[in-house]
XYZ file of C-alpha atoms in Angstrom:
428
model
C 293.245 90.346 184.369
C 296.443 91.849 185.714
C 294.871 93.850 188.318
C 292.169 93.494 191.014
C 288.902 93.208 189.544
C 285.990 95.224 191.295
C 283.521 92.616 193.021
C 280.568 94.158 192.057
C 281.654 94.718 188.350
C 282.488 90.655 188.339
C 278.906 90.017 189.862
C 277.413 92.168 187.046
C 278.870 90.482 184.271
C 277.782 86.936 185.793
C 274.368 88.223 185.948
C 274.153 89.745 182.564
C 275.415 86.534 180.961
C 272.545 84.571 182.955
C 269.972 87.010 181.714
C 271.014 86.840 178.088
C 270.099 83.301 177.796
C 268.948 82.009 181.083
C 267.639 78.704 179.475
C 270.804 78.078 177.954
C 271.612 74.128 177.667
C 275.335 74.923 178.206
C 275.047 76.645 181.609
C 276.932 73.834 183.521
C 276.097 75.615 187.020
C 272.303 75.408 186.319
C 272.683 71.861 185.648
C 274.052 71.031 188.975
C 271.674 73.635 190.665
C 274.710 75.551 192.470
C 275.865 79.187 192.369
C 278.995 80.285 190.172
C 280.751 80.953 193.505
C 280.216 77.124 194.428
C 283.327 75.597 195.859
C 284.596 72.060 194.414
C 283.301 70.370 197.779
C 279.625 71.910 197.108
C 279.923 70.934 193.394
C 280.874 67.421 193.972
C 277.756 67.188 196.756
C 275.503 68.820 194.011
C 277.002 66.167 191.473
C 276.096 63.374 193.402
C 272.623 64.502 194.369
C 271.842 65.164 190.791
C 273.212 62.077 189.521
C 270.888 60.017 191.868
C 268.241 61.906 190.987
C 268.473 61.570 187.339
C 269.817 58.075 186.845
C 268.232 56.218 184.183
C 267.695 53.278 186.075
C 265.406 55.088 188.549
C 262.757 55.848 185.815
C 260.600 53.195 184.046
C 258.813 54.974 181.428
C 260.698 55.433 177.913
C 260.006 59.245 177.788
C 261.039 59.630 181.628
C 264.095 57.432 180.940
C 264.970 59.377 177.548
C 264.454 63.046 179.519
C 266.445 61.656 182.716
C 269.132 60.402 180.308
C 269.698 63.546 178.689
C 269.835 65.428 181.941
C 272.288 62.785 183.448
C 274.742 63.326 180.490
C 274.463 67.128 181.249
C 275.133 66.593 184.845
C 278.105 64.476 184.347
C 279.553 66.852 181.638
C 279.025 70.163 183.914
C 281.061 67.982 186.669
C 283.780 67.369 184.182
C 284.278 71.017 183.580
C 283.591 72.662 186.997
C 286.048 70.354 188.750
C 288.958 70.864 186.634
C 290.750 74.246 187.538
C 291.515 75.179 183.865
C 288.405 73.797 182.320
C 286.451 76.159 184.828
C 288.343 79.157 184.463
C 287.824 78.967 180.612
C 284.189 78.399 180.992
C 283.785 81.344 182.993
C 285.556 83.421 180.704
C 284.501 81.873 177.425
C 281.444 79.974 177.922
C 281.197 76.349 176.628
C 283.128 77.190 173.287
C 286.172 78.145 175.718
C 286.628 74.781 177.244
C 288.674 73.258 174.553
C 291.173 75.930 175.163
C 291.941 74.868 178.436
C 294.018 72.028 177.021
C 296.322 74.331 175.235
C 296.846 76.545 178.168
C 296.366 74.685 181.162
C 300.185 73.390 181.679
C 301.500 77.170 181.176
C 300.106 78.563 184.184
C 300.215 77.666 187.610
C 297.236 79.479 189.661
C 293.491 80.014 189.410
C 294.360 83.788 189.410
C 296.311 83.256 186.024
C 294.120 81.096 184.334
C 291.364 83.480 184.833
C 293.358 86.393 183.521
C 294.422 84.290 180.361
C 291.052 83.507 179.520
C 289.236 87.013 180.414
C 292.345 88.385 177.822
C 291.195 85.938 175.427
C 287.538 86.800 175.472
C 288.310 90.431 174.982
C 290.251 89.454 172.176
C 287.683 87.390 170.412
C 284.889 90.070 171.134
C 287.264 92.657 169.167
C 287.836 90.603 166.492
C 284.314 89.667 165.960
C 283.542 93.278 165.793
C 286.199 94.173 163.432
C 285.644 91.339 161.311
C 281.876 92.616 161.210
C 283.244 95.984 160.364
C 285.362 94.891 157.777
C 287.429 97.806 157.106
C 290.358 99.822 158.843
C 291.700 103.376 158.650
C 294.678 105.441 159.926
C 295.158 109.184 159.455
C 298.400 110.984 160.415
C 297.800 114.587 160.566
C 301.001 116.347 161.637
C 300.362 119.897 162.980
C 302.849 123.177 163.588
C 301.897 125.049 166.745
C 304.467 127.554 166.485
C 303.421 130.952 164.714
C 300.828 130.101 162.477
C 298.748 126.877 163.211
C 298.774 125.073 160.036
C 298.985 121.092 158.677
C 302.797 120.391 158.014
C 302.182 116.666 156.602
C 299.723 114.140 156.127
C 299.533 110.305 155.790
C 296.397 108.460 155.367
C 295.450 104.703 154.681
C 292.196 102.862 154.378
C 291.788 99.079 153.758
C 288.593 96.905 153.144
C 288.731 92.966 153.656
C 286.536 90.341 152.083
C 286.776 86.813 152.859
C 287.106 84.469 149.866
C 286.702 81.081 151.870
C 287.308 79.833 155.399
C 290.931 80.409 155.059
C 291.463 83.115 152.533
C 291.197 86.721 152.738
C 291.516 89.328 150.101
C 292.232 93.088 151.229
C 292.291 96.172 149.210
C 294.176 99.235 150.816
C 294.779 102.895 149.568
C 297.381 105.169 151.304
C 298.202 108.608 150.561
C 301.109 111.112 151.569
C 301.292 114.823 151.335
C 303.569 117.520 152.701
C 304.287 120.914 151.699
C 302.007 120.920 148.639
C 303.354 117.771 147.277
C 302.212 114.103 147.815
C 301.912 110.231 146.510
C 299.561 107.633 146.656
C 299.003 104.180 145.801
C 296.270 101.152 145.732
C 297.747 97.786 147.331
C 295.889 94.479 146.718
C 296.647 91.503 149.297
C 295.581 88.066 149.327
C 296.164 86.346 152.692
C 295.592 82.770 153.229
C 295.894 80.947 156.586
C 297.789 77.597 156.495
C 297.117 76.578 160.237
C 295.794 77.883 163.645
C 299.222 79.981 163.719
C 300.488 80.237 160.394
C 299.792 82.357 157.363
C 301.024 83.806 153.881
C 300.216 87.039 152.294
C 300.961 88.323 148.868
C 300.783 92.227 147.818
C 301.177 93.948 144.422
C 300.510 97.839 144.016
C 298.543 99.173 141.276
C 300.849 102.149 140.384
C 304.558 102.470 140.498
C 307.129 101.965 142.039
C 305.911 98.253 141.164
C 307.283 95.512 144.072
C 305.925 92.290 145.067
C 305.487 91.842 148.861
C 305.399 88.338 150.529
C 304.680 88.130 154.405
C 304.317 85.191 156.473
C 303.927 84.147 160.067
C 304.630 80.799 161.730
C 304.642 78.825 164.864
C 307.671 76.814 165.038
C 307.206 75.540 168.104
C 304.804 75.873 171.396
C 306.782 78.931 172.752
C 308.462 79.901 169.506
C 307.140 82.200 166.434
C 308.750 83.649 163.269
C 307.641 86.013 160.653
C 309.193 87.140 157.447
C 308.610 90.070 155.231
C 310.234 90.154 151.653
C 310.110 93.067 148.905
C 311.183 92.648 145.403
C 311.140 95.691 143.070
C 311.684 95.487 139.265
C 315.053 97.269 139.628
C 316.332 96.575 142.973
C 317.670 93.347 144.668
C 315.126 91.896 147.181
C 314.997 93.170 150.864
C 314.032 90.690 153.580
C 313.077 91.007 157.133
C 313.100 87.963 159.762
C 311.935 88.337 162.972
C 312.358 85.082 165.658
C 310.159 85.522 169.028
C 310.632 82.976 171.886
C 308.866 83.100 174.995
C 311.286 82.696 177.903
C 308.779 82.171 180.783
C 304.538 82.975 180.980
C 305.486 86.941 181.113
C 308.775 87.736 179.001
C 309.405 87.327 175.581
C 312.465 87.808 173.258
C 313.157 88.602 169.832
C 315.723 89.081 167.138
C 315.204 90.803 163.662
C 317.540 90.556 160.530
C 317.005 93.261 157.982
C 319.110 92.055 154.963
C 318.489 95.566 153.155
C 319.030 96.154 149.187
C 321.703 98.648 149.500
C 324.854 97.419 147.544
C 327.879 100.026 147.674
C 329.753 98.674 144.801
C 326.905 99.177 142.492
C 326.578 103.144 142.394
C 328.972 106.044 144.009
C 326.383 106.768 146.253
C 324.594 104.015 147.995
C 320.926 103.715 147.492
C 318.256 101.430 148.963
C 317.568 100.088 152.392
C 320.297 99.498 154.522
C 321.177 96.145 156.675
C 320.626 95.632 160.332
C 320.065 93.628 163.088
C 317.865 94.055 166.374
C 317.461 92.550 169.824
C 314.402 92.847 172.022
C 312.981 91.672 175.291
C 309.400 92.722 176.446
C 307.028 91.303 178.948
C 305.140 91.685 182.194
C 306.480 93.122 185.510
C 304.633 92.428 188.239
C 300.848 92.808 188.246
C 300.363 96.181 186.743
C 303.782 96.946 184.674
C 304.975 96.247 181.118
C 308.661 96.924 179.586
C 310.224 96.651 176.311
C 313.739 96.908 175.648
C 315.266 96.986 172.215
C 318.765 97.400 171.097
C 319.289 97.733 167.177
C 322.807 98.063 164.835
C 322.648 99.235 161.460
C 324.553 100.201 158.596
C 323.504 104.120 158.823
C 322.453 104.037 162.651
C 322.287 102.002 165.784
C 319.779 102.717 168.628
C 318.690 101.559 171.969
C 315.566 102.196 173.946
C 313.573 101.493 176.896
C 309.982 101.721 177.772
C 307.699 100.929 180.838
C 303.995 101.341 181.108
C 302.481 101.208 184.548
C 298.462 100.193 184.510
C 296.708 102.824 187.335
C 293.518 100.697 186.760
C 291.526 98.881 184.315
C 291.173 101.977 182.192
C 293.870 104.301 182.661
C 297.944 103.493 182.142
C 300.769 105.629 181.991
C 304.406 105.246 180.118
C 307.626 106.492 179.558
C 310.658 105.732 177.483
C 314.180 106.977 176.343
C 315.672 106.346 172.996
C 319.292 106.955 172.036
C 320.343 107.056 168.508
C 324.116 106.745 167.208
C 325.579 107.364 163.830
C 329.083 106.955 162.749
C 329.735 110.454 163.812
C 328.706 109.870 167.263
C 325.394 110.281 169.144
C 322.864 111.505 166.992
C 319.866 112.084 169.372
C 318.625 111.287 172.774
C 314.989 111.332 173.156
C 312.574 110.706 175.962
C 308.663 110.336 176.298
C 305.994 110.292 178.585
C 302.623 109.069 177.730
C 298.914 108.370 178.804
C 296.473 105.636 177.435
C 292.895 105.776 178.776
C 290.129 102.997 177.687
C 287.100 104.974 177.156
C 284.961 102.067 176.018
C 285.230 98.481 175.129
C 285.956 99.289 171.835
C 287.442 102.667 172.031
C 290.562 103.898 173.270
C 292.390 107.615 173.607
C 296.383 107.941 174.032
C 298.239 111.251 174.730
C 302.124 111.442 174.195
C 304.736 113.903 174.656
C 308.354 113.574 172.908
C 311.172 115.457 173.529
C 314.753 115.442 171.946
C 317.349 118.345 170.666
C 316.480 117.237 167.225
C 312.963 117.259 166.842
C 312.043 119.570 169.719
C 308.522 118.993 171.660
C 306.027 116.836 169.763
C 302.748 115.828 171.578
C 300.498 113.314 169.871
C 296.940 112.799 170.355
C 295.460 109.560 168.998
C 292.030 107.705 169.303
C 291.583 104.192 168.243
C 288.220 102.379 167.342
C 287.412 99.459 165.795
C 290.435 99.026 163.943
C 290.106 103.015 162.778
C 292.963 105.290 163.894
C 293.400 108.948 164.357
C 296.977 110.337 165.267
C 297.493 114.034 165.405
C 301.139 114.804 166.368
C 301.370 118.738 167.310
C 305.037 120.384 167.056
C 304.969 122.591 169.951
C 308.379 123.974 169.331
C 311.233 122.885 167.234
C 314.022 123.520 170.000
C 314.171 121.311 173.313
C 312.095 123.257 175.950
C 311.914 121.414 179.089
C 309.425 123.738 180.424
C 306.901 123.316 177.538
C 307.571 119.553 177.632
C 306.872 119.251 181.450
C 303.247 121.410 180.703
C 302.424 119.030 177.721
C 303.222 116.047 179.506
C 302.062 116.705 183.419
C 298.901 118.543 182.871
C 296.990 116.093 180.953
C 298.287 113.546 183.146
C 296.979 115.147 186.513
C 293.913 116.126 184.636
C 293.039 112.705 183.603
C 293.979 111.152 187.028
C 291.998 113.835 188.745
C 288.884 113.210 186.641
C 289.136 109.565 186.767
C 289.076 109.689 190.525
C 286.894 112.510 191.202
C 283.895 111.800 188.407
C 284.312 108.536 186.223
C 285.165 105.975 189.189
C 282.015 107.071 191.171
C 280.079 107.052 188.211
C 281.115 103.865 186.750
C 280.389 102.248 190.496
C 277.104 103.915 190.675
C 275.995 102.441 187.311
C 277.156 98.765 188.578
C 275.094 99.024 191.678
C 272.349 100.294 189.494
C 272.539 97.404 187.046
C 273.062 95.097 189.834
C 269.707 96.009 191.478
C 267.972 95.444 188.231
C 269.362 92.238 187.494
């Protein structure tokens, strides 16, 4: 993890994992009869002792020799894993099935803390993917509400998708989407077939059921151990194709750089008034800053407008993070917009996250957005607090929830979490 872990919570996770399957044959610590906190020297001493005890030559009857052989092999395997720093970190976070991953990441990190952080993130990612795969559906709802004068919905955007595995490498997805604003709207149903070409490579084909008809081809590839590439190509019936290509590279263990090129499908000579999507290029840099910080810097240039943005996120603790950012938009006529935002993100449970963000700009006014994300389903409600730039409204909307969340977490939730952990430790 990128933050200090509570020792009680770490001990609780270990005890719960042991209590879930105390007779697991892949419990390497039990095979050597040592504690999970045992040092390398203690593990070596236990291995020598257990090897002498279960060596097949010390047993005479066939049944005893066979049982000793199995235990001797288990002892050897446990010793190989627990005396290797990267393998032990992988085993502690993911169990026996995570040990092969140590070969893939062992050379990329340097300390035991880095290894433990990597494998714990991988464990959380796998658990989330397993549950989302079991749910097999995703949705997103965006409902813009006007808070000036009469409280009324201004815009509604909805999408929902269902996925089904056709085989081990192919997935079919059916997605529906709709858009409504001021009594008018549109919608469509899109069918997608996605094929995995390798561990880090896939391609997908999409086709809508209703007009405007267009074929979309997306792909992602790992060009090198630290280089990734993704493409998005759309071909309509009456317009030339539009392609977007993104290439990302890990500069080090914590920072990644990306370049995105959009070809667009706009041709000025084809009509008096250009139509279609414009071309553009974007450069970005994102990564970790220290143990609790994350940053993202981006600059983009396009035919219609260009922009530059800076965003920084700070983790207060395991469940709470605050963020802030500034975005400048430039058009051929000059500065078109300058906006800033401040946000709060909270992890309510292992599978539920909530966020609150306030954006303020001379063009859009003050907009506060509340969102909830649970198991692939998202609900976003942008609230237009005022159509003009009002700093007092923005400060109240941003700082009041932030101060309330910090106070509730410090005074109520954190003591409650510690009490629950202590109770569970006592039970186990």
